[in-house]
Amino acid sequence: MGKVIAIANQKGGVGKTTTTINLAASLAALEFKTLIVDADPQANSTSGLGYNPKEIENSIYECMVDGVQIQDIIIETDIPYLHLLPSHIDLVGAEIEMINIQDREMRMKECLSGITDYYDFIIIDCSPSLGLITINALTGADSVIIPVQCEYFALEGLGKLLNTVKIIQSRLNTELTIEGILLTMYDLRVRLSNQVVAEVTSHFKNMVFDTIIPRNIRLSESPSFGVPAIAHDAESKGAISYLNLAREILTKNGYVNQE
């Protein structure tokens, strides 16, 4: 059975979508069957892989709200081993439409239940909020990766997110674990970046990934080409960092590292 990992932080601009696309692509490059679930109405993971969200007929919205079969929605990407469950702006309305649905927090888990055996990893890109869709993602996930940018106010809101995780662990998903806290947008030249690394590491210790994601132009520009950094420039620092993160996760989960 594949592992479902949510990428979550209610703060925007911390690297959730960048992490989703590039971690998933790195796992796929290591020949692990991987699915990206775009659970953000902004649909940045969808557009970041070269698809126009406006042209998507069926998305995760139709799966969660209308009960459309997930197998009919998944798209094969140009990258071997990497598939996409796309998003659409309609997802904005899903939270309101799901209010009267029984077990509404479980809808994503129900959608994914039929395909977890097919994939090694399912990576969920969450929206920058702690609304019903994000709660669905955390309820359906085995673990959560929390990206934290190496900038001022880095820890702001982290306590709220960790508290939400605790509530979900106690009420909706007792199996949910924290895969790790991922430091992103690191700049070696900036003293503040180093201070944030020290602060987060001393605060959360073993919960923090060894891999730190740097600020990197290739990471920033690859979505405009509709490809992950590893397909845009495999030798860039950003691509190499996410490949290292993938290997770290594989090692942590007891997978044999495939070169």
Short mmCIF file of C-alpha atoms in Angstrom, two decimals:
data_model
loop_
_atom_site.label_atom_id
_atom_site.label_comp_id
_atom_site.label_asym_id
_atom_site.label_seq_id
_atom_site.Cartn_x
_atom_site.Cartn_y
_atom_site.Cartn_z
CA MET A 1 0.00 0.00 0.00
CA GLY A 2 1.31 3.42 -0.98
CA LYS A 3 2.12 6.10 1.55
CA VAL A 4 -0.03 9.23 1.48
CA ILE A 5 1.86 12.40 2.44
CA ALA A 6 0.17 15.80 2.78
CA ILE A 7 2.24 18.97 2.27
CA ALA A 8 0.59 21.49 4.59
CA ASN A 9 1.07 24.92 6.12
CA GLN A 10 -1.70 27.52 6.36
CA LYS A 11 0.84 30.22 5.53
CA GLY A 12 1.16 31.03 1.85
CA GLY A 13 4.47 31.31 0.04
CA VAL A 14 6.37 28.73 2.06
CA GLY A 15 7.02 26.32 -0.83
CA LYS A 16 4.14 23.81 -0.57
CA THR A 17 3.54 23.51 -4.29
CA THR A 18 7.25 23.64 -5.13
CA THR A 19 7.80 20.83 -2.64
CA THR A 20 4.85 18.79 -3.91
CA ILE A 21 5.91 18.93 -7.56
CA ASN A 22 9.64 18.46 -7.03
CA LEU A 23 9.46 15.81 -4.29
CA ALA A 24 6.97 13.81 -6.35
CA ALA A 25 9.08 14.17 -9.50
CA SER A 26 12.19 13.08 -7.58
CA LEU A 27 10.42 9.98 -6.25
CA ALA A 28 9.26 9.24 -9.80
CA ALA A 29 12.84 9.72 -11.09
CA LEU A 30 13.87 7.03 -8.59
CA GLU A 31 11.21 4.81 -10.22
CA PHE A 32 8.59 4.92 -7.49
CA LYS A 33 5.02 5.20 -8.78
CA THR A 34 3.88 8.59 -7.54
CA LEU A 35 0.62 10.54 -7.69
CA ILE A 36 0.29 14.27 -7.07
CA VAL A 37 -3.09 15.26 -5.63
CA ASP A 38 -3.71 18.97 -6.24
CA ALA A 39 -6.00 19.91 -3.33
CA ASP A 40 -5.57 23.66 -3.74
CA PRO A 41 -8.21 25.71 -5.63
CA GLN A 42 -5.37 27.83 -7.05
CA ALA A 43 -4.38 24.66 -8.97
CA ASN A 44 -0.68 25.59 -9.01
CA SER A 45 0.47 21.96 -9.02
CA THR A 46 -1.75 21.38 -12.04
CA SER A 47 -0.43 24.40 -13.97
CA GLY A 48 3.11 23.73 -12.73
CA LEU A 49 3.03 20.42 -14.60
CA GLY A 50 1.94 22.08 -17.82
CA TYR A 51 -1.86 21.70 -17.65
CA ASN A 52 -4.32 24.56 -17.94
CA PRO A 53 -6.75 24.26 -14.99
CA LYS A 54 -9.46 26.00 -17.05
CA GLU A 55 -9.34 23.12 -19.53
CA ILE A 56 -9.64 20.41 -16.87
CA GLU A 57 -13.06 18.74 -17.19
CA ASN A 58 -12.91 16.53 -14.11
CA SER A 59 -10.84 17.32 -11.05
CA ILE A 60 -10.57 16.36 -7.40
CA TYR A 61 -13.67 18.52 -6.89
CA GLU A 62 -15.82 16.13 -8.97
CA CYS A 63 -14.38 13.18 -7.05
CA MET A 64 -15.10 14.64 -3.59
CA VAL A 65 -18.44 16.35 -4.29
CA ASP A 66 -20.02 14.43 -7.19
CA GLY A 67 -18.56 10.97 -6.60
CA VAL A 68 -16.83 10.73 -10.00
CA GLN A 69 -14.47 7.72 -10.05
CA ILE A 70 -10.92 8.78 -9.29
CA GLN A 71 -9.53 6.48 -12.01
CA ASP A 72 -11.41 8.60 -14.58
CA ILE A 73 -9.76 11.82 -13.41
CA ILE A 74 -6.07 10.91 -13.02
CA ILE A 75 -3.77 12.24 -15.76
CA GLU A 76 -0.50 10.64 -16.86
CA THR A 77 2.23 13.29 -17.02
CA ASP A 78 5.16 13.38 -19.44
CA ILE A 79 7.38 12.17 -16.60
CA PRO A 80 7.54 8.37 -16.24
CA TYR A 81 6.04 7.06 -12.97
CA LEU A 82 4.36 10.42 -12.22
CA HIS A 83 0.58 10.93 -12.40
CA LEU A 84 -1.61 13.91 -11.48
CA LEU A 85 -5.04 14.27 -9.90
CA PRO A 86 -5.72 17.85 -11.03
CA SER A 87 -7.51 20.71 -9.34
CA HIS A 88 -9.88 23.41 -10.57
CA ILE A 89 -11.15 26.76 -9.26
CA ASP A 90 -14.47 24.99 -8.50
CA LEU A 91 -12.75 23.50 -5.44
CA VAL A 92 -13.29 26.88 -3.75
CA GLY A 93 -16.99 26.06 -3.47
CA ALA A 94 -16.48 22.50 -2.28
CA GLU A 95 -16.25 23.47 1.40
CA ILE A 96 -19.72 25.06 1.29
CA GLU A 97 -21.23 22.29 -0.83
CA MET A 98 -19.90 19.60 1.52
CA ILE A 99 -21.37 21.13 4.69
CA ASN A 100 -24.40 18.83 4.67
CA ILE A 101 -22.54 15.72 3.49
CA GLN A 102 -22.20 13.01 6.12
CA ASP A 103 -18.60 12.30 7.16
CA ARG A 104 -17.49 15.26 5.03
CA GLU A 105 -13.99 15.17 6.55
CA MET A 106 -13.52 11.69 5.07
CA ARG A 107 -14.30 12.46 1.42
CA MET A 108 -10.71 12.63 0.22
CA LYS A 109 -9.80 9.47 2.10
CA GLU A 110 -12.71 7.72 0.40
CA CYS A 111 -11.58 9.02 -3.01
CA LEU A 112 -8.02 7.78 -2.50
CA SER A 113 -8.94 4.41 -0.97
CA GLY A 114 -9.35 2.71 -4.34
CA ILE A 115 -5.90 3.63 -5.66
CA THR A 116 -3.47 3.50 -2.73
CA ASP A 117 -2.40 -0.02 -3.72
CA TYR A 118 -1.39 1.20 -7.17
CA TYR A 119 1.05 3.91 -6.05
CA ASP A 120 4.17 3.88 -3.89
CA PHE A 121 3.58 7.50 -2.86
CA ILE A 122 0.65 9.91 -3.03
CA ILE A 123 1.64 13.53 -2.38
CA ILE A 124 -1.15 16.01 -1.56
CA ASP A 125 -0.64 19.73 -2.20
CA CYS A 126 -2.80 21.50 0.40
CA SER A 127 -4.24 25.01 0.14
CA PRO A 128 -2.87 27.82 2.37
CA SER A 129 -5.66 27.48 4.93
CA LEU A 130 -6.86 25.10 7.62
CA GLY A 131 -10.29 24.72 6.02
CA LEU A 132 -12.29 21.60 5.23
CA ILE A 133 -10.23 20.59 2.18
CA THR A 134 -6.97 20.69 4.17
CA ILE A 135 -8.66 18.77 7.00
CA ASN A 136 -9.75 16.21 4.38
CA ALA A 137 -6.14 15.93 3.20
CA LEU A 138 -4.81 15.41 6.73
CA THR A 139 -7.57 12.90 7.49
CA GLY A 140 -6.68 10.95 4.34
CA ALA A 141 -2.91 11.13 4.82
CA ASP A 142 -0.49 8.83 6.62
CA SER A 143 1.85 11.71 7.39
CA VAL A 144 2.39 15.42 6.85
CA ILE A 145 5.39 17.43 5.69
CA ILE A 146 5.40 21.03 6.96
CA PRO A 147 7.45 23.45 4.81
CA VAL A 148 8.86 26.40 6.78
CA GLN A 149 10.62 29.22 4.96
CA CYS A 150 13.93 30.50 6.31
CA GLU A 151 12.59 34.02 6.73
CA TYR A 152 11.27 36.35 9.41
CA PHE A 153 8.06 35.07 11.09
CA ALA A 154 9.00 31.53 10.00
CA LEU A 155 7.49 29.98 13.12
CA GLU A 156 4.40 32.17 13.05
CA GLY A 157 1.32 29.99 12.76
CA LEU A 158 3.28 26.75 13.13
CA GLY A 159 1.81 26.17 16.59
CA LYS A 160 -1.70 26.52 15.17
CA LEU A 161 -0.96 23.97 12.46
CA LEU A 162 0.56 21.52 14.93
CA ASN A 163 -2.51 21.95 17.14
CA THR A 164 -4.75 21.17 14.15
CA VAL A 165 -2.68 18.04 13.51
CA LYS A 166 -3.19 17.00 17.16
CA ILE A 167 -6.96 17.48 16.88
CA ILE A 168 -7.08 15.39 13.71
CA GLN A 169 -4.92 12.73 15.36
CA SER A 170 -7.35 12.54 18.30
CA ARG A 171 -10.64 12.73 16.39
CA LEU A 172 -10.29 11.77 12.72
CA ASN A 173 -7.00 10.04 11.95
CA THR A 174 -5.17 8.38 14.83
CA GLU A 175 -2.51 7.07 12.42
CA LEU A 176 -1.40 10.53 11.21
CA THR A 177 2.26 11.30 11.91
CA ILE A 178 4.53 14.24 11.13
CA GLU A 179 6.89 13.12 8.37
CA GLY A 180 9.05 16.13 9.07
CA ILE A 181 9.51 19.90 9.03
CA LEU A 182 11.19 21.04 5.82
CA LEU A 183 13.23 24.23 5.78
CA THR A 184 12.80 26.05 2.45
CA MET A 185 14.06 29.20 0.71
CA TYR A 186 17.41 29.02 2.49
CA ASP A 187 20.03 31.60 1.52
CA LEU A 188 23.52 30.85 2.81
CA ARG A 189 24.50 34.53 2.50
CA VAL A 190 21.71 35.83 4.73
CA ARG A 191 22.30 35.73 8.49
CA LEU A 192 18.56 35.46 9.15
CA SER A 193 18.39 32.20 7.17
CA ASN A 194 21.02 30.67 9.43
CA GLN A 195 19.25 31.98 12.53
CA VAL A 196 15.96 30.40 11.42
CA VAL A 197 17.68 27.06 10.75
CA ALA A 198 19.21 27.15 14.24
CA GLU A 199 15.94 28.19 15.88
CA VAL A 200 13.76 25.58 14.14
CA THR A 201 16.32 22.82 14.67
CA SER A 202 16.73 23.59 18.38
CA HIS A 203 12.94 23.83 18.79
CA PHE A 204 11.90 20.69 16.90
CA LYS A 205 15.13 18.65 16.83
CA ASN A 206 14.58 15.26 15.10
CA MET A 207 11.37 16.44 13.45
CA VAL A 208 13.42 18.61 11.04
CA PHE A 209 14.67 17.08 7.79
CA ASP A 210 18.44 17.07 7.27
CA THR A 211 17.81 18.30 3.72
CA ILE A 212 17.36 22.07 3.42
CA ILE A 213 15.89 23.54 0.23
CA PRO A 214 17.84 26.58 -1.03
CA ARG A 215 16.58 29.60 -2.88
CA ASN A 216 17.20 28.63 -6.48
CA ILE A 217 16.34 30.28 -9.77
CA ARG A 218 15.67 26.94 -11.49
CA LEU A 219 13.07 26.05 -8.83
CA SER A 220 11.41 29.42 -9.35
CA GLU A 221 11.29 29.35 -13.14
CA SER A 222 10.53 25.67 -13.85
CA PRO A 223 6.72 26.05 -13.25
CA SER A 224 6.59 28.58 -16.09
CA PHE A 225 7.90 25.81 -18.34
CA GLY A 226 5.33 23.38 -16.94
CA VAL A 227 7.94 20.94 -15.65
CA PRO A 228 9.63 20.06 -12.32
CA ALA A 229 13.15 21.37 -11.71
CA ILE A 230 14.61 17.91 -12.29
CA ALA A 231 13.28 18.02 -15.88
CA HIS A 232 14.25 21.66 -16.35
CA ASP A 233 17.81 21.43 -15.03
CA ALA A 234 18.69 18.18 -13.27
CA GLU A 235 22.03 19.56 -12.07
CA SER A 236 20.60 22.66 -10.38
CA LYS A 237 20.90 23.01 -6.62
CA GLY A 238 17.12 22.96 -6.27
CA ALA A 239 16.68 19.72 -8.22
CA ILE A 240 19.51 18.03 -6.32
CA SER A 241 18.08 19.16 -2.95
CA TYR A 242 14.66 17.63 -3.68
CA LEU A 243 16.32 14.43 -4.87
CA ASN A 244 18.15 14.34 -1.53
CA LEU A 245 14.84 14.93 0.29
CA ALA A 246 13.27 12.02 -1.63
CA ARG A 247 16.16 9.76 -0.63
CA GLU A 248 15.87 10.90 2.99
CA ILE A 249 12.16 10.03 3.02
CA LEU A 250 12.82 6.66 1.37
CA THR A 251 15.48 5.84 3.96
CA LYS A 252 13.21 6.97 6.81
CA ASN A 253 10.41 4.74 5.54
CA GLY A 254 12.60 1.70 5.07
CA TYR A 255 12.64 1.64 1.28
CA VAL A 256 15.68 0.30 -0.54
CA ASN A 257 17.22 3.31 -2.21
CA GLN A 258 17.02 2.95 -5.97
CA GLU A 259 19.70 4.77 -7.93
#
